[in-house]
Coordinates of N, CA, C and O in Angstrom, one line a residue:
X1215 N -14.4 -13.5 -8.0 CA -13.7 -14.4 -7.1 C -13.7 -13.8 -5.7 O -13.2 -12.7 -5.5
X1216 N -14.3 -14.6 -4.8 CA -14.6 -14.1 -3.5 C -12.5 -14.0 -3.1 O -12.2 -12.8 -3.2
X1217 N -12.3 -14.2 -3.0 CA -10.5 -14.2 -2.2 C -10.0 -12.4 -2.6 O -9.7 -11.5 -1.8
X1218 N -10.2 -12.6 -4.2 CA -10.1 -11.3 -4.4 C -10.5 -9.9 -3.9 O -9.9 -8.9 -4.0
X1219 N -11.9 -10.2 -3.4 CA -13.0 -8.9 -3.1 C -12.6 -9.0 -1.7 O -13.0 -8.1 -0.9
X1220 N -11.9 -10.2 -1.2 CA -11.4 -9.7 0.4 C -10.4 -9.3 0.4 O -10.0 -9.0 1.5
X1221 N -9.2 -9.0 -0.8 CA -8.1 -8.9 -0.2 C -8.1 -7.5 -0.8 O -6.9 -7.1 -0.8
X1222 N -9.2 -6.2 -1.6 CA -9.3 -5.7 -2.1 C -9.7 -4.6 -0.9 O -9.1 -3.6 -0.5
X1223 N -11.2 -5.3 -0.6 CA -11.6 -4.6 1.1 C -10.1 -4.2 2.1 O -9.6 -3.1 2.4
X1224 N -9.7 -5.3 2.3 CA -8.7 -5.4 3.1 C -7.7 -4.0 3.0 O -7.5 -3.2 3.9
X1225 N -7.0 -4.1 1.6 CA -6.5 -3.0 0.7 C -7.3 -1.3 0.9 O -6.9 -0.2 1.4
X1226 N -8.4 -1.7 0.4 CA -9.0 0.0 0.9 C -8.8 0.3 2.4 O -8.3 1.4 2.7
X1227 N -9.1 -0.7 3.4 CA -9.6 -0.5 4.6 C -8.1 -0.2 5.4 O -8.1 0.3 6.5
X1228 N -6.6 -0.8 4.6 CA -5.6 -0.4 4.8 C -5.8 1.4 4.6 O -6.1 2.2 5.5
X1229 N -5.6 1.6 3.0 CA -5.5 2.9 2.6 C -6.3 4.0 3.4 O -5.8 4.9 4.0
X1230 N -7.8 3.8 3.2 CA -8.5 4.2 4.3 C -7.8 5.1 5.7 O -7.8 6.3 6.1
X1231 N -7.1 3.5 6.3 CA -6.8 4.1 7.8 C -5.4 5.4 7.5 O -5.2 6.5 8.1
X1232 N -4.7 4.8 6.7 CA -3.8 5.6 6.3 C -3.8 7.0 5.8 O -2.8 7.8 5.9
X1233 N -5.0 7.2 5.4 CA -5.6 8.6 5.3 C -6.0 9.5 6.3 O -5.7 10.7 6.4
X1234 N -6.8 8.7 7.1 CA -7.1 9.4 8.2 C -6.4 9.5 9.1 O -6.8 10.4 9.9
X1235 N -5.2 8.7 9.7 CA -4.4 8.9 10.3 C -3.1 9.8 10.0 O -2.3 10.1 10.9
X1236 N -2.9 10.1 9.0 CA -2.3 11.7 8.3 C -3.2 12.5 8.6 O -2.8 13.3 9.4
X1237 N -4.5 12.8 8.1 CA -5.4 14.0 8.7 C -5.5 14.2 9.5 O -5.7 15.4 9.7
X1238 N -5.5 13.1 10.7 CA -5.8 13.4 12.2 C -4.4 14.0 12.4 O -4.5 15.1 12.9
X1239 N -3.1 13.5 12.1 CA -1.9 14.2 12.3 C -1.8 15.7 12.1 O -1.5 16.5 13.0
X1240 N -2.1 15.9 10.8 CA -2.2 17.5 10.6 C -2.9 18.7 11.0 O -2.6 19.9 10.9
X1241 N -4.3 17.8 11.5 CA -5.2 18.7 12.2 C -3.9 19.0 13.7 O -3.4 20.1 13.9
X1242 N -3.6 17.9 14.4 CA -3.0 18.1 15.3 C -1.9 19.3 15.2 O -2.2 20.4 15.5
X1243 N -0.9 19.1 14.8 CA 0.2 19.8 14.1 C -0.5 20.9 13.9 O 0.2 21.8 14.4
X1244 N -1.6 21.5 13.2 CA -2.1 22.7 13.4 C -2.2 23.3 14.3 O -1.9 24.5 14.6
X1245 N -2.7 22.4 15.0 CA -3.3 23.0 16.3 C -2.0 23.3 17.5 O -2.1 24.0 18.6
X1246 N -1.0 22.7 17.1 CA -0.2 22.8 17.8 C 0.8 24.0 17.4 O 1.5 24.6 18.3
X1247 N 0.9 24.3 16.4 CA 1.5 25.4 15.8 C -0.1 26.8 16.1 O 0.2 27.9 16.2
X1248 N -1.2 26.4 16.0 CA -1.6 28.0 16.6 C -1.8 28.0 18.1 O -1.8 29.1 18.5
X1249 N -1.8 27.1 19.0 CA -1.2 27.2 20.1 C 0.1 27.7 20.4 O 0.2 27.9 21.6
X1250 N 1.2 28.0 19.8 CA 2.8 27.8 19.8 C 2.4 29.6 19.4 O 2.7 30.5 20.2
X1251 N 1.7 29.9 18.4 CA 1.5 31.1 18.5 C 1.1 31.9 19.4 O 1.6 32.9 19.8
X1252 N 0.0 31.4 19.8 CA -0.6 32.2 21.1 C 0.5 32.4 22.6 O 0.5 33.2 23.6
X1253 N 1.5 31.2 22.3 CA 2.6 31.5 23.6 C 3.9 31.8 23.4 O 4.8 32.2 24.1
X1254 N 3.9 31.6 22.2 CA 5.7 32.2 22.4 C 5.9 33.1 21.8 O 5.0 33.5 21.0
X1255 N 6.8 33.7 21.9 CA 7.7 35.1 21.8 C 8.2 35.0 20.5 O 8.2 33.9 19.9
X1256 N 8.6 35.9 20.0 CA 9.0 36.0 18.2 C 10.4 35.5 18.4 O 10.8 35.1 17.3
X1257 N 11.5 35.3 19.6 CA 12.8 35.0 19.5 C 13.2 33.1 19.4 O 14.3 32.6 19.1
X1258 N 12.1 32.3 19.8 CA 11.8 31.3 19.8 C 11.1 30.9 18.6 O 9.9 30.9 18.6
X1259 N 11.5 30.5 17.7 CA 11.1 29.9 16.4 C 11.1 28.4 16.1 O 10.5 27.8 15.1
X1260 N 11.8 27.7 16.9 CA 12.4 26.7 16.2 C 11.3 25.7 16.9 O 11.7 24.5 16.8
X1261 N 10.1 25.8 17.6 CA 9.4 24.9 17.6 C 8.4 24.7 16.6 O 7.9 23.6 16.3
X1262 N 8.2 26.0 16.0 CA 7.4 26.0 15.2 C 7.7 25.6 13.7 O 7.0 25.0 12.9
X1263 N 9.3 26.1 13.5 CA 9.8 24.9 12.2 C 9.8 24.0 12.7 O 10.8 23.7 12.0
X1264 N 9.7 23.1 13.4 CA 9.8 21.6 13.7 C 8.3 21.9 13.0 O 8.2 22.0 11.8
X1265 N 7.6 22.0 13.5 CA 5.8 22.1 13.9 C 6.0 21.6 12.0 O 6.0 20.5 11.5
X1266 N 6.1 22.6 11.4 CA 5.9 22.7 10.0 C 6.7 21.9 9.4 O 6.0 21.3 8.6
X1267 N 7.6 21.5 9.2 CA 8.8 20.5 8.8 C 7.7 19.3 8.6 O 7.5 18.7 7.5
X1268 N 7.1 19.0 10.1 CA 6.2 18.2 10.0 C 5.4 17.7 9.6 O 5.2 16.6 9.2
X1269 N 4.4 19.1 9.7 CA 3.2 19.3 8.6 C 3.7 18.9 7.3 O 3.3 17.9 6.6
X1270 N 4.8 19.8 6.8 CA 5.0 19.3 5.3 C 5.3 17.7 5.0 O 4.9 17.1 4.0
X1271 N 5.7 17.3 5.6 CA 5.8 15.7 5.9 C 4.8 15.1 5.7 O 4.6 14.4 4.7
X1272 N 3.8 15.2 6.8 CA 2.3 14.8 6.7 C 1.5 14.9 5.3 O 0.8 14.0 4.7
X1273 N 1.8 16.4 4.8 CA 0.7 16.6 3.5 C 1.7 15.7 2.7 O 1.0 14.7 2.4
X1274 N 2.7 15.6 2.3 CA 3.2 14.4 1.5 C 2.3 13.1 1.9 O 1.4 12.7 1.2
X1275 N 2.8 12.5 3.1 CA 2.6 11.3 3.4 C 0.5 11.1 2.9 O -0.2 10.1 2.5
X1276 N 0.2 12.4 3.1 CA -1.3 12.1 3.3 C -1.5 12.4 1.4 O -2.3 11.7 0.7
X1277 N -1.0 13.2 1.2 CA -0.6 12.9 -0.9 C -0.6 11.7 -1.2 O -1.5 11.3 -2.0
X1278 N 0.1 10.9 -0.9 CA 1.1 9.1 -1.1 C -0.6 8.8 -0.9 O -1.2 8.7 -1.9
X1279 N -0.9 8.6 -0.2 CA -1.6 8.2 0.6 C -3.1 7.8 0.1 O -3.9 6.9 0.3
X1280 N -3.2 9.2 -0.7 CA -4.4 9.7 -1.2 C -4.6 8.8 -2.9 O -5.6 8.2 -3.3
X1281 N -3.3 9.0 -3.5 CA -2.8 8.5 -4.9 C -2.8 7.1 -4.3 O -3.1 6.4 -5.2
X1282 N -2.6 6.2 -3.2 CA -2.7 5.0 -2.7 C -4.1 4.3 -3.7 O -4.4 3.6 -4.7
X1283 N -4.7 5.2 -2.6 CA -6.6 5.2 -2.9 C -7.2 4.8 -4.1 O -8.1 3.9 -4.5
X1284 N -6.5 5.8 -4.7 CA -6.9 6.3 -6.6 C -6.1 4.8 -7.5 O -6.7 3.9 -8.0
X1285 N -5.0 4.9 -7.4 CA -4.6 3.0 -8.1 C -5.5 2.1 -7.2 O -5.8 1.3 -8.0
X1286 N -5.9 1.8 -6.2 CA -6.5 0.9 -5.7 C -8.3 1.0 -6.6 O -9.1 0.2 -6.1
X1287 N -8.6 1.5 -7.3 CA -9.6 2.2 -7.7 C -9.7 1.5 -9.4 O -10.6 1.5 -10.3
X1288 N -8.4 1.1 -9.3 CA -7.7 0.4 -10.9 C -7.7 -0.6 -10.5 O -6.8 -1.1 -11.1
X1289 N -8.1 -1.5 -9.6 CA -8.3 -2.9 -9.6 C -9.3 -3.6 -9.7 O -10.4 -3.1 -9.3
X1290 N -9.2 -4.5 -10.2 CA -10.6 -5.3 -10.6 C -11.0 -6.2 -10.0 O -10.0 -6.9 -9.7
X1291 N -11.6 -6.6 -9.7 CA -11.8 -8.1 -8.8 C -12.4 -9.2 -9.4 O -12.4 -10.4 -8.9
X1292 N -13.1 -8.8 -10.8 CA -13.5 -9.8 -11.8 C -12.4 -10.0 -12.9 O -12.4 -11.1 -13.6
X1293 N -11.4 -9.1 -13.1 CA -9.7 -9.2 -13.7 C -9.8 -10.5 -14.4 O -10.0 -11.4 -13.5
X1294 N -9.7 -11.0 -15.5 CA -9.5 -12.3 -15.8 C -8.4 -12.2 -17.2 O -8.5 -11.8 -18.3
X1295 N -7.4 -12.6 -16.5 CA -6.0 -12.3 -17.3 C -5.1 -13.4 -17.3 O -4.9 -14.1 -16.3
X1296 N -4.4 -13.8 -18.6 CA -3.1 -15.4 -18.3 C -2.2 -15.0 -18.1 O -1.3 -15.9 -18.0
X1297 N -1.7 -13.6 -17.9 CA -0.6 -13.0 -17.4 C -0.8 -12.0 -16.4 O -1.9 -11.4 -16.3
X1298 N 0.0 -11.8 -15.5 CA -0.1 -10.9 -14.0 C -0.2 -9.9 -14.5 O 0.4 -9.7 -15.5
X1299 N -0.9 -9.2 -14.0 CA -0.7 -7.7 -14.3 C -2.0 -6.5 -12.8 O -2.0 -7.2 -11.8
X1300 N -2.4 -5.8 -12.7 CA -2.7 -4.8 -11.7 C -3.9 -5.7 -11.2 O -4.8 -5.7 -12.0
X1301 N -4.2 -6.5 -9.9 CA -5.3 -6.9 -9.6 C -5.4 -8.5 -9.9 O -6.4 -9.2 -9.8
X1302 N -4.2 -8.9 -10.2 CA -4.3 -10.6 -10.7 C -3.8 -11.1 -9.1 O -3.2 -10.4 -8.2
X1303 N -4.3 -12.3 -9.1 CA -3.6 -13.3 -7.6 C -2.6 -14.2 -8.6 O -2.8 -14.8 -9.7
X1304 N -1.6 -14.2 -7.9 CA -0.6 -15.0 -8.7 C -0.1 -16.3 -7.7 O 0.5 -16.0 -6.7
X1305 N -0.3 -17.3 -7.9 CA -0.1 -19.0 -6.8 C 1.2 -19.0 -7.3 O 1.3 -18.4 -8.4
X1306 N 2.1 -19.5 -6.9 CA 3.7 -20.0 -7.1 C 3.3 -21.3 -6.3 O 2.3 -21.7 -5.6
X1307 N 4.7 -21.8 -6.7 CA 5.1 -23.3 -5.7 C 5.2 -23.3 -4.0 O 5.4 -24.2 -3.2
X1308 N 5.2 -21.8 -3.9 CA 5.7 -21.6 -2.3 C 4.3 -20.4 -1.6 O 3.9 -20.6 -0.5
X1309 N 3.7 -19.2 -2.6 CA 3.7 -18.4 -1.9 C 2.5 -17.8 -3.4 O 2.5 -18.1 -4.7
X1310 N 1.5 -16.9 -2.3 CA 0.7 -16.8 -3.2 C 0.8 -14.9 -3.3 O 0.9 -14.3 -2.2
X1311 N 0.7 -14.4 -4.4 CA 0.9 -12.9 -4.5 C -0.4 -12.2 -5.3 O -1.0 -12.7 -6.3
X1312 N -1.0 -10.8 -4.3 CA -2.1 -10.1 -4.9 C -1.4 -8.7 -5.1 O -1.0 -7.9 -4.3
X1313 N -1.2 -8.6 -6.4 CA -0.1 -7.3 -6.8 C -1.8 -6.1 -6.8 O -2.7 -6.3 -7.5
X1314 N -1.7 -5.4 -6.1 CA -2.1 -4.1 -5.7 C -1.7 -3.2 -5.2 O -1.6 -2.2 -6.0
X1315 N -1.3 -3.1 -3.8 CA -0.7 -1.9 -3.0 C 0.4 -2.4 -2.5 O 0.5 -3.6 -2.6
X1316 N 1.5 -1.8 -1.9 CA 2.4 -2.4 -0.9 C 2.2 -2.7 0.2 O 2.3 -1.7 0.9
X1317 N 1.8 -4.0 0.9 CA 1.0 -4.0 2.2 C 1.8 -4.8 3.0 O 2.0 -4.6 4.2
X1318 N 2.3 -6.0 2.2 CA 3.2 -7.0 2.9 C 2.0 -8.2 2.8 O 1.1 -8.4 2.0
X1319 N 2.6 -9.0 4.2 CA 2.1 -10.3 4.2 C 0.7 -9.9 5.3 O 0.7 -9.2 6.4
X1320 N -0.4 -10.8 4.4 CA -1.7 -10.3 4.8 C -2.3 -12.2 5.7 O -1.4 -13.0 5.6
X1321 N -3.3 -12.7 6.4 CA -3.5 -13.9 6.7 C -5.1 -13.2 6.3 O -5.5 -12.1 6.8
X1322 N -6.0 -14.3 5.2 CA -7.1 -14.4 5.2 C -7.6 -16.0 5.1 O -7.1 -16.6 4.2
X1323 N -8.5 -16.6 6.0 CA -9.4 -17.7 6.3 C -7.9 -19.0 5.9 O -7.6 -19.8 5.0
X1324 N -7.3 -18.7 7.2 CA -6.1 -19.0 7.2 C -5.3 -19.7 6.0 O -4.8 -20.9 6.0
X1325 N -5.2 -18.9 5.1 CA -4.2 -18.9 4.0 C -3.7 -17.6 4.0 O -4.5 -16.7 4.1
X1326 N -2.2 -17.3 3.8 CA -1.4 -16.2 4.0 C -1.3 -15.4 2.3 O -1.5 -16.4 1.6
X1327 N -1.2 -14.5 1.7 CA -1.0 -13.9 0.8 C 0.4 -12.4 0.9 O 0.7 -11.9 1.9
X1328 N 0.8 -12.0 -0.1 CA 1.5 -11.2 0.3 C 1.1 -9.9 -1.0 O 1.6 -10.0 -2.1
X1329 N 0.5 -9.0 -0.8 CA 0.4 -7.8 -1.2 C 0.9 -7.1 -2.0 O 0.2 -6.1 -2.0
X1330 N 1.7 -7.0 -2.8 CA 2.6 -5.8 -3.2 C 2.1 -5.0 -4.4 O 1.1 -4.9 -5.1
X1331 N 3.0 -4.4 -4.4 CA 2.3 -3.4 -5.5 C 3.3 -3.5 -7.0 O 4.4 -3.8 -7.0
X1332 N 2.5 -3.1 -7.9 CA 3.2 -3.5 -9.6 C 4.6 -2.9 -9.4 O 5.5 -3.6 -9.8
X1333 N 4.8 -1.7 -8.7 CA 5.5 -1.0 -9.2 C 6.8 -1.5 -8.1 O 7.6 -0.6 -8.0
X1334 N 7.0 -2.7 -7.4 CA 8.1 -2.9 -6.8 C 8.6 -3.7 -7.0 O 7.9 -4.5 -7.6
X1335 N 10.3 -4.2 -6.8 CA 10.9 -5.2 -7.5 C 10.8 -6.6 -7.8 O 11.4 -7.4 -8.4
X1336 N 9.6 -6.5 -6.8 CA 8.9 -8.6 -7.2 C 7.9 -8.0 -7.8 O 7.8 -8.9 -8.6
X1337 N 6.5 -6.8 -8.2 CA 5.7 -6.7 -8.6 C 6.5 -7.0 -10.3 O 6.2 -7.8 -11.2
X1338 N 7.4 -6.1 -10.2 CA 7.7 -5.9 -11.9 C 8.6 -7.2 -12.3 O 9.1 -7.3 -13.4
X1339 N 8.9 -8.6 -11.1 CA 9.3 -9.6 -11.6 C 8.0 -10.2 -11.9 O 8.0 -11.2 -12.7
X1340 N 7.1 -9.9 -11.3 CA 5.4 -11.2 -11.3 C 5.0 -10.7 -12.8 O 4.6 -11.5 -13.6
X1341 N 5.2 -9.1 -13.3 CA 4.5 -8.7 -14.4 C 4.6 -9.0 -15.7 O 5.6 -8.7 -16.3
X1342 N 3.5 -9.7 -16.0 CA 3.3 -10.1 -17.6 C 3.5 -11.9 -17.2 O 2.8 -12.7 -17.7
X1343 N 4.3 -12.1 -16.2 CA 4.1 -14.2 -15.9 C 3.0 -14.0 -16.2 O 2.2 -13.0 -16.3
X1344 N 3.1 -16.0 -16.4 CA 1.8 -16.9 -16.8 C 2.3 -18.0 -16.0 O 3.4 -18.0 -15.3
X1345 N 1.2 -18.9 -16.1 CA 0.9 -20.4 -15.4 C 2.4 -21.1 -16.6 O 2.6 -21.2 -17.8
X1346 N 3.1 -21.3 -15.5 CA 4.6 -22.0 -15.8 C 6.1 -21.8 -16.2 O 7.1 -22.5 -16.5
X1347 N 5.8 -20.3 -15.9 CA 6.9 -19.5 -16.3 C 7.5 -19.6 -14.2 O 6.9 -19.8 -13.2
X1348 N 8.9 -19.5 -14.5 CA 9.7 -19.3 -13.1 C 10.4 -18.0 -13.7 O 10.4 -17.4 -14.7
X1349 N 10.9 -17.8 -12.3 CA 11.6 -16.1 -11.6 C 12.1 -16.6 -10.2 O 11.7 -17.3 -9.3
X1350 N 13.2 -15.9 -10.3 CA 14.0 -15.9 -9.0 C 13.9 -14.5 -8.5 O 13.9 -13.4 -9.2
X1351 N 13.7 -14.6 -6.9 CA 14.2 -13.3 -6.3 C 14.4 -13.6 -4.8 O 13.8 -14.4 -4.1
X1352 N 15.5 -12.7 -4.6 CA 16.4 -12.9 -3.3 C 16.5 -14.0 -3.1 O 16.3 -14.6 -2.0
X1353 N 17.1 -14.6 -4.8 CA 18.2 -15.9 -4.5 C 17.0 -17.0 -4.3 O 17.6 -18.1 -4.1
X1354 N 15.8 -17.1 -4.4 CA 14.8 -18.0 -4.0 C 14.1 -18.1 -5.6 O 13.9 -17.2 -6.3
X1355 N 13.9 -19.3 -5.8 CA 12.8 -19.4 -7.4 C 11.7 -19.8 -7.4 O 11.5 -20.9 -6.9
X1356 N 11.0 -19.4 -7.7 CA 9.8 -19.5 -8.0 C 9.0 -20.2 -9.2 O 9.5 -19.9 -10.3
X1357 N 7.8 -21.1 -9.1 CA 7.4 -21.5 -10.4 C 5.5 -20.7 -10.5 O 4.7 -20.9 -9.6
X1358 N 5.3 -19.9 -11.5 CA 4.3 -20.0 -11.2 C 3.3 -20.9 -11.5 O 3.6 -21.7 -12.4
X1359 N 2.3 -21.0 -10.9 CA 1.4 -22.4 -10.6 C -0.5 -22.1 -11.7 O -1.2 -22.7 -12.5
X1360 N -0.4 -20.5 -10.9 CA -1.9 -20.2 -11.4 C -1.5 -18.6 -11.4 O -0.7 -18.0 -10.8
X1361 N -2.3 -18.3 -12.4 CA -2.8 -16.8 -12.6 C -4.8 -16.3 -12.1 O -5.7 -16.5 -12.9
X1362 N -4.9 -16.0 -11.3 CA -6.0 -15.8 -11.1 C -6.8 -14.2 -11.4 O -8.0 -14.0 -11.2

């Protein structure tokens, strides 16, 4: 299904950026902390805990990030399932859902989709639906229409 292999690209080329924009952070933050060394004085510390607070921040975020990658790696784009589950497009009456990553609302060949991932509180309302089953969330209901 061509819709799928675009909103998959889409999905890497998200995770992707998200990777390297933590790396590029850390390299920075290094560099900023052995600069911090080369000038300051041992009674001045506390830029360099900032410095590292940070860093540890980044290697998380760039961890998250990396494990992003790796489930994105568990989707399928040939997936052919009557219930939602990791890599299905799910059609409702209102709004069409590609349970993968957490991305939000995506616009491809002007039709809008919204991204999410299994493990969030509309992924694990879409998981296991079929074509006719309804779900409410945030007070709004939903019918599903299609399982793709």
């Amino acid at each position: 299904m061509k819709i799928k292999t675009q909103l998959i690209e889409l999905c890497q080329r998200y995770a992707d950026k998200r990777v390297l924009g933590y790396k590029n952070e850390i390299e920075l933050i290094k560099e900023s902390i052995e600069n911090n060394d080369k000038v300051s004085n041992e009674e001045d510390d506390s830029g360099n805990s900032k410095l590292l607070d940070d860093l540890e921040k980044n290697m998380t975020y760039l961890h998250d990030a990396n494990k992003m990658r790796e489930q994105l790696k568990l989707v399928r784009p040939n997936l052919v399932s009557d219930v939602a589950v990791l890599g299905s497009l799910i059609k409702t009456d209102s709004m069409t859902f590609f349970i993968a990553l957490s991305i939000g609302k995506v616009e491809i060949e002007d039709a809008e989709y919204y991204i999410i991932s299994l493990a969030s509180p509309l992924g694990q309302l879409l998981k296991h639906r079929k074509k006719g089953d309804q779900f409410k969330f945030n007070e709004k209901s939903y019918l599903v229409e299609e399982v793709l």
